[in-house]
Coordinates of C-alpha atoms in Angstrom, one line a residue:
S518 CA 58.2 176.1 163.0
A519 CA 61.7 174.3 164.0
L520 CA 64.7 175.9 164.9
V521 CA 67.9 175.9 161.9
V522 CA 71.4 175.8 164.0
P523 CA 74.3 175.2 161.4
N524 CA 76.4 173.3 162.7
L525 CA 75.9 173.9 166.6
Y526 CA 75.9 171.5 168.9
S527 CA 76.5 173.1 172.5
L528 CA 73.0 174.5 173.2
G529 CA 71.8 173.4 176.3
Q530 CA 68.0 173.5 175.0
M531 CA 68.5 170.4 172.6
R532 CA 68.1 167.0 173.5
R533 CA 67.3 163.7 171.7
V534 CA 64.5 162.5 169.2
H535 CA 64.4 159.5 171.2
T536 CA 63.1 161.5 174.7
L537 CA 59.6 162.2 173.6
G538 CA 57.7 159.7 175.5
T539 CA 54.2 160.4 174.1
L540 CA 52.1 160.5 171.3
Q541 CA 51.2 164.0 171.5
E542 CA 54.7 165.0 172.2
L543 CA 55.8 163.1 168.9
R544 CA 53.3 164.5 167.1
R545 CA 53.8 168.3 168.2
F546 CA 57.8 167.7 167.2
M547 CA 56.7 165.8 163.7
R548 CA 54.6 169.1 162.9
S549 CA 57.2 171.3 163.3
L550 CA 60.1 169.1 161.6
F551 CA 57.9 169.1 158.7
E552 CA 57.0 173.0 158.6
T553 CA 60.2 173.5 158.1
L554 CA 61.1 170.8 155.5
E555 CA 58.3 172.5 153.9
Y556 CA 59.9 175.6 153.8
A557 CA 63.0 174.6 152.4
N558 CA 62.1 172.0 150.0
R559 CA 59.9 175.4 148.6
V560 CA 62.8 177.3 147.7
G561 CA 64.7 174.3 146.2
V562 CA 66.9 172.7 149.6
N563 CA 66.8 169.2 150.2
N564 CA 68.3 168.1 154.0
N565 CA 69.2 164.5 152.6
D566 CA 70.8 164.1 156.4
L567 CA 67.8 164.0 159.0
T568 CA 70.3 161.7 161.5
G569 CA 69.5 161.4 165.0
N570 CA 73.3 163.3 165.5
N571 CA 71.5 166.5 163.3
V572 CA 67.7 166.3 164.4
R573 CA 67.3 167.4 167.8
C574 CA 64.2 169.0 170.0
D575 CA 64.1 171.8 172.4
D576 CA 62.3 171.6 175.7
E577 CA 58.9 172.7 174.2
G578 CA 59.4 169.6 171.8
D579 CA 59.9 171.4 168.9
A580 CA 62.2 170.4 166.5
I581 CA 65.9 171.6 165.6
L582 CA 68.0 170.8 162.5
I583 CA 71.4 171.1 163.4
D584 CA 73.4 170.6 159.9
W585 CA 72.8 171.6 156.2
N586 CA 76.1 170.5 155.0
G587 CA 74.7 167.8 153.1
M588 CA 71.9 169.5 151.4
H589 CA 71.4 168.4 147.6
H590 CA 70.0 170.2 144.9
H591 CA 68.3 168.7 141.6
G592 CA 70.3 167.1 139.0
E593 CA 73.2 165.9 141.5
S594 CA 74.1 162.5 142.3
I595 CA 71.7 161.0 145.0
Y596 CA 74.1 158.2 146.2
E597 CA 77.1 159.0 149.0
E598 CA 79.2 156.3 149.5
D599 CA 79.5 157.6 152.9
A600 CA 76.0 158.3 153.3
A601 CA 73.9 157.7 156.5
F602 CA 72.3 154.6 155.5
Q603 CA 69.9 154.4 158.3
I604 CA 67.8 157.0 156.6
V605 CA 68.7 156.8 152.9
P606 CA 65.7 156.3 150.9
P607 CA 65.4 153.0 148.4
E608 CA 66.5 155.6 145.6
G609 CA 69.7 156.3 147.4
I610 CA 70.8 152.6 147.8
F611 CA 73.0 152.2 145.2
E612 CA 75.0 154.5 142.8
V613 CA 73.8 152.9 139.6
V614 CA 70.6 150.9 138.7
P615 CA 69.9 149.3 135.5
V616 CA 67.7 151.1 133.2
R617 CA 65.9 149.1 130.1
K618 CA 65.1 151.0 126.7
E619 CA 62.7 149.9 124.2
D620 CA 65.5 151.2 121.6
N621 CA 68.2 149.1 123.1
D622 CA 66.7 145.7 122.2
G623 CA 65.9 145.3 125.9
E624 CA 69.1 145.3 127.4
A625 CA 69.9 146.9 130.6
I626 CA 72.0 150.2 130.9
M627 CA 73.6 151.1 133.9
K628 CA 72.5 154.6 134.8
E629 CA 73.2 157.0 138.0
V630 CA 70.2 157.9 140.2
K631 CA 69.6 162.0 140.2
Q632 CA 68.0 164.1 142.7
T633 CA 65.0 164.5 140.8
L634 CA 62.3 165.6 143.2
V635 CA 62.8 168.2 145.8
G636 CA 61.7 166.8 149.6
S637 CA 61.3 163.2 148.8
Y638 CA 64.4 161.7 150.1
D639 CA 63.7 164.0 153.6
V640 CA 60.6 162.8 153.6
W641 CA 61.5 158.9 153.6
S642 CA 64.1 159.9 156.1
A643 CA 61.6 161.7 158.8
G644 CA 59.6 158.5 158.0
I645 CA 62.5 156.5 159.2
M646 CA 62.8 158.7 162.5
F647 CA 59.4 158.4 163.0
A648 CA 59.0 154.8 162.6
N649 CA 61.8 154.1 165.3
V650 CA 60.2 156.4 168.3
L651 CA 57.1 155.0 167.6
F652 CA 58.3 151.4 167.5
R653 CA 60.8 151.6 170.5
P654 CA 62.5 149.3 171.6
C655 CA 62.3 148.3 167.6
K656 CA 63.6 149.8 164.8
W657 CA 63.2 150.2 161.2
I658 CA 65.4 147.9 159.4
Y659 CA 69.0 149.2 158.7
T660 CA 69.7 149.1 154.9
G661 CA 73.6 149.9 154.8
S662 CA 75.2 146.4 156.1
D663 CA 77.3 144.8 153.7
D664 CA 74.5 143.2 152.0
K665 CA 72.2 145.9 150.8
H666 CA 70.3 143.7 148.3
H667 CA 69.2 141.7 151.2
N668 CA 67.7 144.6 153.5
L669 CA 67.0 146.5 150.4
R670 CA 64.8 143.2 149.4
E671 CA 63.6 142.9 153.0
V672 CA 61.9 147.0 153.0
I673 CA 60.1 146.2 149.5
R674 CA 58.3 142.9 150.4
S675 CA 57.5 144.3 153.5
I676 CA 56.0 147.7 152.9
G677 CA 55.0 146.5 149.1
G678 CA 53.7 148.9 146.2
N679 CA 54.8 150.4 143.0
S680 CA 58.9 149.7 143.2
K681 CA 59.7 151.6 139.9
I682 CA 61.7 155.0 140.6
R683 CA 62.5 157.7 138.4
V684 CA 66.3 157.7 138.0
N685 CA 66.7 161.2 136.0
D686 CA 64.8 163.8 134.1
E687 CA 65.1 162.1 131.1
G688 CA 62.3 159.8 131.8
D689 CA 64.5 157.1 132.7
E690 CA 63.2 154.6 135.4
S691 CA 64.5 151.1 137.2
D692 CA 62.7 148.5 138.9
L693 CA 64.1 147.8 142.5
A694 CA 62.2 145.1 143.0
S695 CA 63.4 143.6 140.1
V696 CA 67.3 144.6 141.1
V697 CA 66.9 142.9 144.4
G698 CA 65.4 139.6 142.7
L699 CA 61.4 139.9 143.3
D700 CA 58.7 140.4 141.5
S701 CA 57.3 143.6 141.0
A702 CA 53.8 142.2 140.7
V703 CA 53.6 140.6 143.7
V704 CA 54.9 143.6 145.3
A705 CA 52.6 146.0 144.0
R706 CA 50.1 144.1 145.4
T707 CA 51.5 143.5 149.1
S708 CA 50.3 145.4 151.6
F709 CA 52.5 147.9 153.6
R710 CA 53.6 146.5 157.3
P711 CA 56.7 148.2 158.8
P712 CA 59.9 146.0 158.3
L713 CA 61.0 145.9 162.0
F714 CA 63.5 144.7 163.8
K715 CA 66.0 144.1 166.9
G716 CA 69.4 144.0 167.2
R717 CA 72.1 144.3 169.9
R718 CA 73.6 147.1 167.7
R719 CA 72.8 150.5 167.7
H720 CA 71.4 150.0 164.0
C721 CA 69.4 147.4 164.5
L722 CA 70.9 144.6 162.3
C723 CA 74.3 142.7 163.5
I724 CA 75.9 144.7 161.0
Y725 CA 79.8 142.9 159.8
S726 CA 78.3 139.7 161.2
E727 CA 76.7 136.7 159.7
K728 CA 74.1 136.6 162.4
P729 CA 70.7 136.9 161.0
C730 CA 68.2 140.2 161.9
I731 CA 66.2 139.5 164.7
P732 CA 62.1 140.2 163.4
C733 CA 60.8 142.0 165.9
E734 CA 57.4 140.2 167.6
D735 CA 56.7 142.8 170.0
E736 CA 52.7 143.6 170.0
S737 CA 52.2 146.5 171.3
F738 CA 54.7 149.5 171.9
P739 CA 54.8 152.2 175.0
L740 CA 54.4 155.1 173.2
L741 CA 52.2 154.1 170.4
E742 CA 49.7 152.8 173.0
S743 CA 49.8 156.4 175.1
S744 CA 46.9 157.8 173.3
D745 CA 43.4 157.2 172.1
K746 CA 43.2 154.8 169.3
E747 CA 42.0 157.6 166.8
L748 CA 45.1 158.9 167.5
K749 CA 47.1 155.7 167.0
A750 CA 45.6 155.3 163.4
S751 CA 46.1 158.4 162.2
A752 CA 50.0 157.9 163.8
L753 CA 50.0 154.6 161.8
D754 CA 48.8 155.8 158.4
F755 CA 50.9 158.8 158.7
L756 CA 53.8 156.3 158.2
E757 CA 52.4 155.0 155.8
R758 CA 52.1 157.8 153.6
M759 CA 55.0 158.5 154.3
M760 CA 57.2 155.2 153.7
V761 CA 56.3 155.1 149.9
L762 CA 59.0 153.5 147.7
A763 CA 58.7 155.3 144.6
P764 CA 59.7 158.7 144.8
Q765 CA 57.7 160.3 142.7
D766 CA 54.6 158.4 144.7
R767 CA 56.1 159.9 148.0
P768 CA 53.7 162.9 149.2
T769 CA 55.3 166.2 149.9
A770 CA 55.8 167.9 152.9
K771 CA 53.3 170.2 152.0
E772 CA 51.2 167.7 151.4
L773 CA 51.8 165.6 154.9
L774 CA 51.2 168.9 156.7
G775 CA 47.3 168.4 155.5
H776 CA 47.4 165.2 157.3
P777 CA 44.8 164.5 160.6
F778 CA 48.2 163.1 162.7
L779 CA 49.5 166.9 162.1
N780 CA 46.3 168.6 162.9

């Protein structure tokens, strides 16, 4: 499993995740990462901060989790104004979302999004990290620039699926597709496609700029092509399993440890 190193940045054995050079190395790293997440989630802890600065790997290729200061507990608000939005899941993009109730004449009530599922945030964040290594030099679209509605819409229209998120333990739900101006029925029928982009800035989009983002048109990715077709197909399926819009539909770390890519 991964090493857990709280707030210690000086270990000489640590290296960046992007230094992983083959699909086999990435598989070992993800296996060790999910073993640690499974343990943490099992005892009720979400990391909620799996950024490139907080997740490294050792010389053997196993994951090292540096920082757990951002961990969240059940029932707390997911949204954080200063969050690292490159790894925030769809349910954490907005502080409040519209909820419609039958006993309110169909009018929307704005409600805060709470942490209702242990580990769902971490699974999405791990998927972002996985995609950014898998598809170098392209990256998963950055959802935290000025126009969050636009960028979340790009994610939803690309990956498809159920767009209704669980907001709290009282059973309230919000349809993120409608929040960003999409038809949830159309989104539900959409086949998964990674929303990959290129950009000169580190988060792929021209943040704080009016220049549009540049879709990734690469057809071949060195790391993804570094192994046989079976492992490549398994890696792509593993990514799709992690990147599920609705947190209640997202598999747990324990379930993902049984995926063929990690075994």
